[in-house]
Tab-separated table of C-alpha atoms in Angstrom:
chain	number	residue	atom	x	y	z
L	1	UNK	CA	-67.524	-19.661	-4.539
L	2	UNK	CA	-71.061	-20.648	-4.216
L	3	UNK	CA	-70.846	-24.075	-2.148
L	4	UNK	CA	-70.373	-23.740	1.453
L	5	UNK	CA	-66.981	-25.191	2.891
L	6	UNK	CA	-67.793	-27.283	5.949
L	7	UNK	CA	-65.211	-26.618	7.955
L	8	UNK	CA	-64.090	-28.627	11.140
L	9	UNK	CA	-61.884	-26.924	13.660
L	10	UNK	CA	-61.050	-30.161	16.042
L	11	UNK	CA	-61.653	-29.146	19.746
L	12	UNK	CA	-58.831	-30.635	21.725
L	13	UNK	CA	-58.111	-30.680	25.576
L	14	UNK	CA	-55.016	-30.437	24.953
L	15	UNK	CA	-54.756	-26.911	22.985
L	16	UNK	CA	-54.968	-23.691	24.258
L	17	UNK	CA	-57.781	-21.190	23.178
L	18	UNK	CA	-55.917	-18.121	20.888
L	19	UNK	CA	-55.047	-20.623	17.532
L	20	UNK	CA	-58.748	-22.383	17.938
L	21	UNK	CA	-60.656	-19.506	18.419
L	22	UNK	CA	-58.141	-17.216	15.768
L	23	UNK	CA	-58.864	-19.591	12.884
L	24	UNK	CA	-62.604	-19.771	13.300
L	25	UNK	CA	-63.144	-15.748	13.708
L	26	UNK	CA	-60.667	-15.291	10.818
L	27	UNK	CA	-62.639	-17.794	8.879
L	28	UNK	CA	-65.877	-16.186	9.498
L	29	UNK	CA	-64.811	-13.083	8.511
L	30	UNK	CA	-64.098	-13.799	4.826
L	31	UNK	CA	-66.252	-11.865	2.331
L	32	UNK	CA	-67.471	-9.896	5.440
L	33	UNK	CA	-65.232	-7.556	7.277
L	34	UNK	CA	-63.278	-5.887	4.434
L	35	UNK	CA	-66.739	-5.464	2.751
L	36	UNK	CA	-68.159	-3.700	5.646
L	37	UNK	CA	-65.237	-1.403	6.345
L	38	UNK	CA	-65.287	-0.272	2.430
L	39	UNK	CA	-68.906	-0.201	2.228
L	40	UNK	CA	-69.198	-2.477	-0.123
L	41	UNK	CA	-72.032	-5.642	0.029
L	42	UNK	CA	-71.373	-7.958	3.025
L	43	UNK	CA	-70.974	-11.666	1.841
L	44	UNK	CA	-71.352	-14.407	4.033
L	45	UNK	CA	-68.171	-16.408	4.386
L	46	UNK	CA	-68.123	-19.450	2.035
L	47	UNK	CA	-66.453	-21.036	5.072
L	48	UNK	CA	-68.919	-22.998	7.261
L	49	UNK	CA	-66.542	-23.434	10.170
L	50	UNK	CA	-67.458	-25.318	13.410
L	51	UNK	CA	-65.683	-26.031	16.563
L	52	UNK	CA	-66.579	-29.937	17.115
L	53	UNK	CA	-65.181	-33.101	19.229
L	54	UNK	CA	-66.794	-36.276	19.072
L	55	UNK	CA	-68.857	-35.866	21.729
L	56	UNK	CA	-69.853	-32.866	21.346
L	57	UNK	CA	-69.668	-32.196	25.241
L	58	UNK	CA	-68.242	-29.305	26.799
L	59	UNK	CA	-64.423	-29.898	27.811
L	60	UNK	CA	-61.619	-28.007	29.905
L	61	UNK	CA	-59.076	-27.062	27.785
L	62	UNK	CA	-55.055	-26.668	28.308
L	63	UNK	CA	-55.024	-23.578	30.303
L	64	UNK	CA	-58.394	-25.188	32.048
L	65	UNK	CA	-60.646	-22.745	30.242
L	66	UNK	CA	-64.437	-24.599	29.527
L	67	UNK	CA	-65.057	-24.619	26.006
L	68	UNK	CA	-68.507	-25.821	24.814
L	69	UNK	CA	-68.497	-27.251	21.209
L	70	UNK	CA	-70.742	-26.894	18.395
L	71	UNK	CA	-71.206	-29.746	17.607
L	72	UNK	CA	-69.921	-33.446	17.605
L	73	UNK	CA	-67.734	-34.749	14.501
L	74	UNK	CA	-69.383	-34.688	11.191
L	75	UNK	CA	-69.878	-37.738	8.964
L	76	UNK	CA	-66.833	-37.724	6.853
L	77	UNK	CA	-67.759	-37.926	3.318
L	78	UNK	CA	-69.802	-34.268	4.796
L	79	UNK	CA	-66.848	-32.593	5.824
L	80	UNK	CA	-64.623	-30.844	3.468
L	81	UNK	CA	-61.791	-29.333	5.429
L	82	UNK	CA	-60.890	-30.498	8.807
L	83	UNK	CA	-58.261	-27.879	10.926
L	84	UNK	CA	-56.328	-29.561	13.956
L	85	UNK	CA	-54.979	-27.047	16.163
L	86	UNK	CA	-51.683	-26.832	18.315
L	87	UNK	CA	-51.324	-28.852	21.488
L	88	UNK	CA	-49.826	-28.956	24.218
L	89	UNK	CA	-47.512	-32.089	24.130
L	90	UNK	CA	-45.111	-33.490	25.978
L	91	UNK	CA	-42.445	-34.824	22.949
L	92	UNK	CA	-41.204	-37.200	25.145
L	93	UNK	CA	-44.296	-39.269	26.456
L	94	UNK	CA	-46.629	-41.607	24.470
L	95	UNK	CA	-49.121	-39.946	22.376
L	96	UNK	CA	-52.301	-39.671	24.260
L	97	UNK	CA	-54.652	-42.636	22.854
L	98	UNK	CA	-58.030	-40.378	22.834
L	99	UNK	CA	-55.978	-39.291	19.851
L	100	UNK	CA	-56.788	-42.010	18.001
L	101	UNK	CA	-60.492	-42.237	17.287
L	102	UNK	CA	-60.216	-38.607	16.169
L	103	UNK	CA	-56.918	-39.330	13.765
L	104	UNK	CA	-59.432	-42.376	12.045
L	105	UNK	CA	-62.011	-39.989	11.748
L	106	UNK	CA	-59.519	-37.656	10.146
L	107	UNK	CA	-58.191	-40.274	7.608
L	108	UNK	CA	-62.147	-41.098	6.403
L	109	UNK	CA	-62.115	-37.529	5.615
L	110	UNK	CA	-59.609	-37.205	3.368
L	111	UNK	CA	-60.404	-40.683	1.892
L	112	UNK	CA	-63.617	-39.173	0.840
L	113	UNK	CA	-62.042	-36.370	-0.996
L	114	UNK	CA	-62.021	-33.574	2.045
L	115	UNK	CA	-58.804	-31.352	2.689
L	116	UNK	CA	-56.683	-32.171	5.944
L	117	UNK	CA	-54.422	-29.689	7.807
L	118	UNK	CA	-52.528	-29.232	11.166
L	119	UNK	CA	-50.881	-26.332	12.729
L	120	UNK	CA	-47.914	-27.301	14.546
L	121	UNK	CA	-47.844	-30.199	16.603
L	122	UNK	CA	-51.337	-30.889	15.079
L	123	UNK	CA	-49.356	-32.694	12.708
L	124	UNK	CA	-48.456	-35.790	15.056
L	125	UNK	CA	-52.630	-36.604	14.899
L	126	UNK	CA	-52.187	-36.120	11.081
L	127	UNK	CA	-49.418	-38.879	11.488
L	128	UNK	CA	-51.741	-41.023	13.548
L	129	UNK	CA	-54.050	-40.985	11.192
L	130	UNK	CA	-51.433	-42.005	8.140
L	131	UNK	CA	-52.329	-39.138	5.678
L	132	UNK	CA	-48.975	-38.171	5.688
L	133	UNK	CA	-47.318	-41.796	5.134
L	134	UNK	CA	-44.752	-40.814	1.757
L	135	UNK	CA	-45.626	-36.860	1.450
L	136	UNK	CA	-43.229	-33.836	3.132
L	137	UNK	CA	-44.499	-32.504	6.253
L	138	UNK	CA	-43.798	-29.526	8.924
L	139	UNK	CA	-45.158	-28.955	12.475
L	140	UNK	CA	-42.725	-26.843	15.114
L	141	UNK	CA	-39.360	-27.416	15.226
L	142	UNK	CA	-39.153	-28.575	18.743
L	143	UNK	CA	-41.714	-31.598	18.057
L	144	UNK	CA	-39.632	-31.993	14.511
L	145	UNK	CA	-37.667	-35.400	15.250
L	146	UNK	CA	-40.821	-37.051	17.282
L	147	UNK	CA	-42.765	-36.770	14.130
L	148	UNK	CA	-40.025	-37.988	11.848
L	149	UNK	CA	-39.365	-41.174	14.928
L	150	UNK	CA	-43.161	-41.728	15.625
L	151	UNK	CA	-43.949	-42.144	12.025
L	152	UNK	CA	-41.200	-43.278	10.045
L	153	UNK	CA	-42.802	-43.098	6.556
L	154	UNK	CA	-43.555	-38.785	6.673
L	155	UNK	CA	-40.160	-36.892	4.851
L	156	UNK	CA	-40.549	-33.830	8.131
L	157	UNK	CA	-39.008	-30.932	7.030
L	158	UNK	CA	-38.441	-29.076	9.698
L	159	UNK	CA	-37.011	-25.706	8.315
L	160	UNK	CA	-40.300	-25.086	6.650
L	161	UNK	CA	-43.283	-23.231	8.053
L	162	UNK	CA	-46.309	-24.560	5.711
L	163	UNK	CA	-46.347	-27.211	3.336
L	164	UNK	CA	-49.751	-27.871	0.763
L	165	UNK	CA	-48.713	-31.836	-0.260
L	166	UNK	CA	-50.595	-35.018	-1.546
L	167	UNK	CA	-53.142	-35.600	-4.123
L	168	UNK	CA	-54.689	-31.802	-4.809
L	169	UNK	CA	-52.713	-30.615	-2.237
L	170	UNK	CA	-55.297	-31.966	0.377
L	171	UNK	CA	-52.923	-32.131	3.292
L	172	UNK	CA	-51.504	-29.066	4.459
L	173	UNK	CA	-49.397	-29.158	7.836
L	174	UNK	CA	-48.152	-25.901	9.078
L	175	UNK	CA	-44.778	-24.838	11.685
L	176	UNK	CA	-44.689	-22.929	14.622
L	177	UNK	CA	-48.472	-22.581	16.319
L	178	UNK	CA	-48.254	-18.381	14.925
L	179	UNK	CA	-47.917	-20.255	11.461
L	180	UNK	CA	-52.235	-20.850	11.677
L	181	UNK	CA	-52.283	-17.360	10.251
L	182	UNK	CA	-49.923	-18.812	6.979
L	183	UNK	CA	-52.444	-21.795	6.572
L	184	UNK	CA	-55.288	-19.630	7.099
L	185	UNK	CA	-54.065	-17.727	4.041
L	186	UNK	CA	-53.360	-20.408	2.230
L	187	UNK	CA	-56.777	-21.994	2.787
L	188	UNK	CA	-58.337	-18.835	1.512
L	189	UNK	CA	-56.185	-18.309	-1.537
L	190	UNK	CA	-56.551	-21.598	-2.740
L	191	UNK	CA	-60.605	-22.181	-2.023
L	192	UNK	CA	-61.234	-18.344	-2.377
L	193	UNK	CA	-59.180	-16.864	-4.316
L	194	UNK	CA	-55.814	-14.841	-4.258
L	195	UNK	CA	-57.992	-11.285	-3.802
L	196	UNK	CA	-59.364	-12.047	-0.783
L	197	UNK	CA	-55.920	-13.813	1.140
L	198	UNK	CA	-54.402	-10.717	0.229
L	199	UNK	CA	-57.587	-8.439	1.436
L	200	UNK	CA	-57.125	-10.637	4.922
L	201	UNK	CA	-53.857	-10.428	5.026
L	202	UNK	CA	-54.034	-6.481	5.381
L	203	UNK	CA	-57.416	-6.642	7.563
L	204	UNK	CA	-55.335	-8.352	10.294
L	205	UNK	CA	-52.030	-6.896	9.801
L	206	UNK	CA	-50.622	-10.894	9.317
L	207	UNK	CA	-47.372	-11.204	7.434
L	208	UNK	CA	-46.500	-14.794	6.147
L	209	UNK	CA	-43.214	-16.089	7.650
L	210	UNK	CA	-41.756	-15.914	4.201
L	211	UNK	CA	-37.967	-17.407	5.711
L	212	UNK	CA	-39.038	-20.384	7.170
L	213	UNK	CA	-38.997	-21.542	11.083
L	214	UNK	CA	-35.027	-21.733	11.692
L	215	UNK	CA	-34.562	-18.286	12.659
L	216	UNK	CA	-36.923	-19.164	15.669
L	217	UNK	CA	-35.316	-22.831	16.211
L	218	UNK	CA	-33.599	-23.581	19.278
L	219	UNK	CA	-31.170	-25.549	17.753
L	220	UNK	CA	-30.016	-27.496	20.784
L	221	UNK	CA	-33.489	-29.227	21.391
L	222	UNK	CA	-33.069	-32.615	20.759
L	223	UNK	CA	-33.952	-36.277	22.156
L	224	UNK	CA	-33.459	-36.851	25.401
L	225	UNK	CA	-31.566	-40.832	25.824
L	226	UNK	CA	-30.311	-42.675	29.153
L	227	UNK	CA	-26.357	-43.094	27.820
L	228	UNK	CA	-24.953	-41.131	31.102
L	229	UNK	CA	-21.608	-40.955	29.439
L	230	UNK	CA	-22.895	-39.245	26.572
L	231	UNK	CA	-24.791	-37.034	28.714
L	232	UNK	CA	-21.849	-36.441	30.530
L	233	UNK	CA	-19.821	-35.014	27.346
L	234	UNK	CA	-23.209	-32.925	26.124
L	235	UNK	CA	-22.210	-31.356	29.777
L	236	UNK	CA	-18.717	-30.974	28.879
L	237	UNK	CA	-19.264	-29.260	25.814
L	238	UNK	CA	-21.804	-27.296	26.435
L	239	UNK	CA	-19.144	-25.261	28.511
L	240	UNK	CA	-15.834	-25.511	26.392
L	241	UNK	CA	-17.034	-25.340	22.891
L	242	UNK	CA	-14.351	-23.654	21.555
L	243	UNK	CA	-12.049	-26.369	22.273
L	244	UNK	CA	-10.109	-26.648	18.984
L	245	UNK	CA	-10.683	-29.964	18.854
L	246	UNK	CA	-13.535	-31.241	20.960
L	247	UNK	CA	-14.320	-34.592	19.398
L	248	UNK	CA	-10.633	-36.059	20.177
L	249	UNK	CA	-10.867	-35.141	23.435
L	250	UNK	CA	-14.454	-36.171	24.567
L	251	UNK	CA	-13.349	-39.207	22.785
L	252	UNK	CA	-9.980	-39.310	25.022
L	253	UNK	CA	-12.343	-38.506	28.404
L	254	UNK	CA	-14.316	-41.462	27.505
L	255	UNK	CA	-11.617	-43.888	26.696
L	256	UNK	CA	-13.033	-44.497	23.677
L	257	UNK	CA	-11.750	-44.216	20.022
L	258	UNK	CA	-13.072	-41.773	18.108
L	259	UNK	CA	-15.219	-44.186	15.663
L	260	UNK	CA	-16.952	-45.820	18.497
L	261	UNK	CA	-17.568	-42.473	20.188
L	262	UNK	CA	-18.900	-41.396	16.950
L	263	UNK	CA	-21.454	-44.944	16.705
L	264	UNK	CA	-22.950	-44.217	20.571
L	265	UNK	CA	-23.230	-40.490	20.132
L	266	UNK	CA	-25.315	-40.883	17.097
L	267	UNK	CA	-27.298	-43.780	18.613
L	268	UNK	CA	-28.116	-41.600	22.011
L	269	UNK	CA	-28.687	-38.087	20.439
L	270	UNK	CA	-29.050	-38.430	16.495
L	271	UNK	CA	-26.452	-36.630	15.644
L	272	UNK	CA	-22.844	-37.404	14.716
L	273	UNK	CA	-20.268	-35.550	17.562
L	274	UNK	CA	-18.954	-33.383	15.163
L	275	UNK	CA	-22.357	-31.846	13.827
L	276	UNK	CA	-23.710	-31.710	17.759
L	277	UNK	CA	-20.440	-29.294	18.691
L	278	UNK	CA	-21.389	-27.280	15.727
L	279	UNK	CA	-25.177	-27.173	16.465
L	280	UNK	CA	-24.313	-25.548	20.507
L	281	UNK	CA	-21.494	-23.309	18.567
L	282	UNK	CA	-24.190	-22.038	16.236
L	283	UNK	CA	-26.763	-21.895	19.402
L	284	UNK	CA	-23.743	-19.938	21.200
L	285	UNK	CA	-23.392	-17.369	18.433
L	286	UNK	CA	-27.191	-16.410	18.133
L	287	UNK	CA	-27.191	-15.627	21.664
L	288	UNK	CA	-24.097	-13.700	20.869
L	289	UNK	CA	-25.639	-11.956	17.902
L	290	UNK	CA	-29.309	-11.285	19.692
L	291	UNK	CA	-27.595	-9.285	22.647
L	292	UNK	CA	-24.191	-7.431	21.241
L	293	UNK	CA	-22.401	-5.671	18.661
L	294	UNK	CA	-19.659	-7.443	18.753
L	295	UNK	CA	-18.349	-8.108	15.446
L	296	UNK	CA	-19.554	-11.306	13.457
L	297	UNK	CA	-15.612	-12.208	13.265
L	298	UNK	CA	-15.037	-12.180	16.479
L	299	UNK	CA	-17.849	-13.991	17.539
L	300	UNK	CA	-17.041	-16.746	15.308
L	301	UNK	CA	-13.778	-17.082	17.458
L	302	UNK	CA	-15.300	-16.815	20.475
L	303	UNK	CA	-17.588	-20.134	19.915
L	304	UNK	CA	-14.503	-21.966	18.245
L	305	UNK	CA	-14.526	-21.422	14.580
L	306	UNK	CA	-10.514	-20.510	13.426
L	307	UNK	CA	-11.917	-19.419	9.955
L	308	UNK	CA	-15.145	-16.982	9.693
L	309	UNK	CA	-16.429	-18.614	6.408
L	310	UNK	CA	-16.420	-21.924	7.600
L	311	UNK	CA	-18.729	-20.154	10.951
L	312	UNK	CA	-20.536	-18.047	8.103
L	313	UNK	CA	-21.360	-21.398	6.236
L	314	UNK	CA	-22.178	-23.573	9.130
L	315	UNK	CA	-24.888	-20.288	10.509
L	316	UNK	CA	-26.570	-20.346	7.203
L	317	UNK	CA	-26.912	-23.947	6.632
L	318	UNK	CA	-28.253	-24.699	10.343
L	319	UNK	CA	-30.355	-21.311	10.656
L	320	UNK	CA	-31.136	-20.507	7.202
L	321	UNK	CA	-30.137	-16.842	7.577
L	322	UNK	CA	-26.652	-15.187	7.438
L	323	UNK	CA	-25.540	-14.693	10.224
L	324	UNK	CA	-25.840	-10.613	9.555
L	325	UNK	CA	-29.447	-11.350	8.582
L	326	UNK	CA	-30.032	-12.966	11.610
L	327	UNK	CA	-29.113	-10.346	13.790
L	328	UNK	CA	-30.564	-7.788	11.815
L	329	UNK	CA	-33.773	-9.487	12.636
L	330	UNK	CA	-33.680	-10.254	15.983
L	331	UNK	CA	-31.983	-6.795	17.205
L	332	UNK	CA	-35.102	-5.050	15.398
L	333	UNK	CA	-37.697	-7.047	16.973
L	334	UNK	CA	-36.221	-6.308	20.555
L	335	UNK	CA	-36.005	-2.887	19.564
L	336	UNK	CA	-39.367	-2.347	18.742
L	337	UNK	CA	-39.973	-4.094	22.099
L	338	UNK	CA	-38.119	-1.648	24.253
L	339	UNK	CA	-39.509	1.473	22.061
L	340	UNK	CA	-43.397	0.074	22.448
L	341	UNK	CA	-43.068	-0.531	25.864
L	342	UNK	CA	-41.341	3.091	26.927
């Protein structure tokens, strides 16, 4: 590729320094770094990437680090690819409104025909900005449902880690704030070329989350409301889960009937009673399955399920791994813990 990209990587005080500072030296290295360890001609990265705010001043950032800028905000219509980093969010309070000057500026780009992408909750200024108004979108699973609330037109699907949608696929939002490495790829693949993603790939040892973000969910994160009896039963079942039939009886300890139990449970949490007492049974077993050996049967007892295939079923559909799978994965990763660190 012969034009350069200009490439904005949107400096935030609200993100941390690794996924800012990752993208860009990742960026610059295209066409460079495998060259020069194979001896080959060194290319200069068709990637003109910047780190710019719209003043252009120097800023603290999230872990109060000072971060000087390159340079302030480009025009739009000059900008071809605009990168908003992770931040560090609270899901629960208003958006911060020094958001929004930035989210317009982001929305001129892609009206003039430039690419715009997010990595994890990068994705709520992507929904500030209306981009994502009728097209599927991801950002981390724990800022999943404030996405989907705050802006009611985006279809957030939270299982995924990266999702190219839109006209040209000009909006790409990516999961988990580790999922900058799968957008990264993607960038390069589709403005590069396949070769060189894959040449990157191996340069920095990065391996695309191929299964999607649910094997890292917590499942139980969810909104936080003011019913106190609800609250109360969340409390309740946290701690007898295995009931055998825990939606009569939170309905009994609220003196409610089951239907309008089932109405203000959904309105306060989201989620009907029945599929909340499944989510902390699922949440139950992958602590189960991260930590022991105890067989899968069993465990599916243990957290309330009288038939293993209906526990097998519910694991798969809320985690999107077997539940084998799952702690095949997890298990390894702590065992290449211990072994690294002894």
């Amino acid at each position: 590729m012969s034009k350069s990209l200009e490439t904005v990587v949107v400096g935030l005080p609200w993100a941390g320094t690794s996924t800012v500072f990752s993208i860009l030296d990742v960026l610059a290295s295209v066409g460079r770094d495998w060259a020069m360890l194979h001896g080959e001609q060194m290319l200069q990265s068709p990637f003109r990437a910047r780190l710019c705010t719209p003043d252009g001043v120097a800023y603290r950032d999230l872990n109060g680090r000072l971060i000087t800028p390159e340079a302030v905000l480009p025009e739009p219509s000059q900008t071809d690819l605009v990168i908003v980093p992770d931040m560090h969010l609270d899901p629960w309070k208003p958006l911060p409104s020094e958001m929004n000057p930035i989210a317009e500026w982001a929305a001129q780009v892609h009206d003039s025909g430039g690419m715009v992408t997010s990595v994890c909750s990068g994705a709520l200024l992507l929904g500030m900005s209306g981009v994502l108004n009728g097209v599927d979108a991801t950002t981390h699973w724990a800022y999943s449902e404030r996405l989907a609330e705050e802006f009611e037109g985006i279809r957030v699907r939270r299982e995924r880690v990266l999702i190219p949608a839109g006209d040209g696929h000009r909006i790409v939002t990516a999961g988990g704030a580790s999922a900058w490495a799968d957008l990264v790829l993607y960038l390069i693949a589709h403005l590069v070329g396949c070769e060189e993603a894959r040449r990157i790939a191996k340069l920095y040892l990065i391996e695309p989350h191929s299964q999607g973000q649910m094997g890292f969910a917590s499942l139980s994160a969810g909104r936080q409301h003011s019913d106190a009896v609800i609250g109360d039963l969340q409390s309740w079942i946290a701690v007898n889960y295995e009931h055998s039939n825990p939606v009569q009886e939170m309905a009994r300890m609220a003196g409610m009937t089951e239907r309008t139990l089932l109405r203000r449970f959904r309105a306060a949490t989201g989620q009907t009673p029945s599929d909340y007492v499944q989510t902390v049974r699922v949440e139950e077993a992958k602590q189960a399955l991260e930590t022991s050996d105890t067989p899968i049967d069993d465990i599916a007892g243990e957290v309330g399920y009288a038939e293993p295939s209906a526990f097998r079923t519910a694991f798969k559909k809320r985690v999107g791994l077997s539940a084998s799978e799952y702690r095949r994965k997890w298990q390894a990763k702590l065992s290449h813990a211990l072994g690294d660190a002894t």
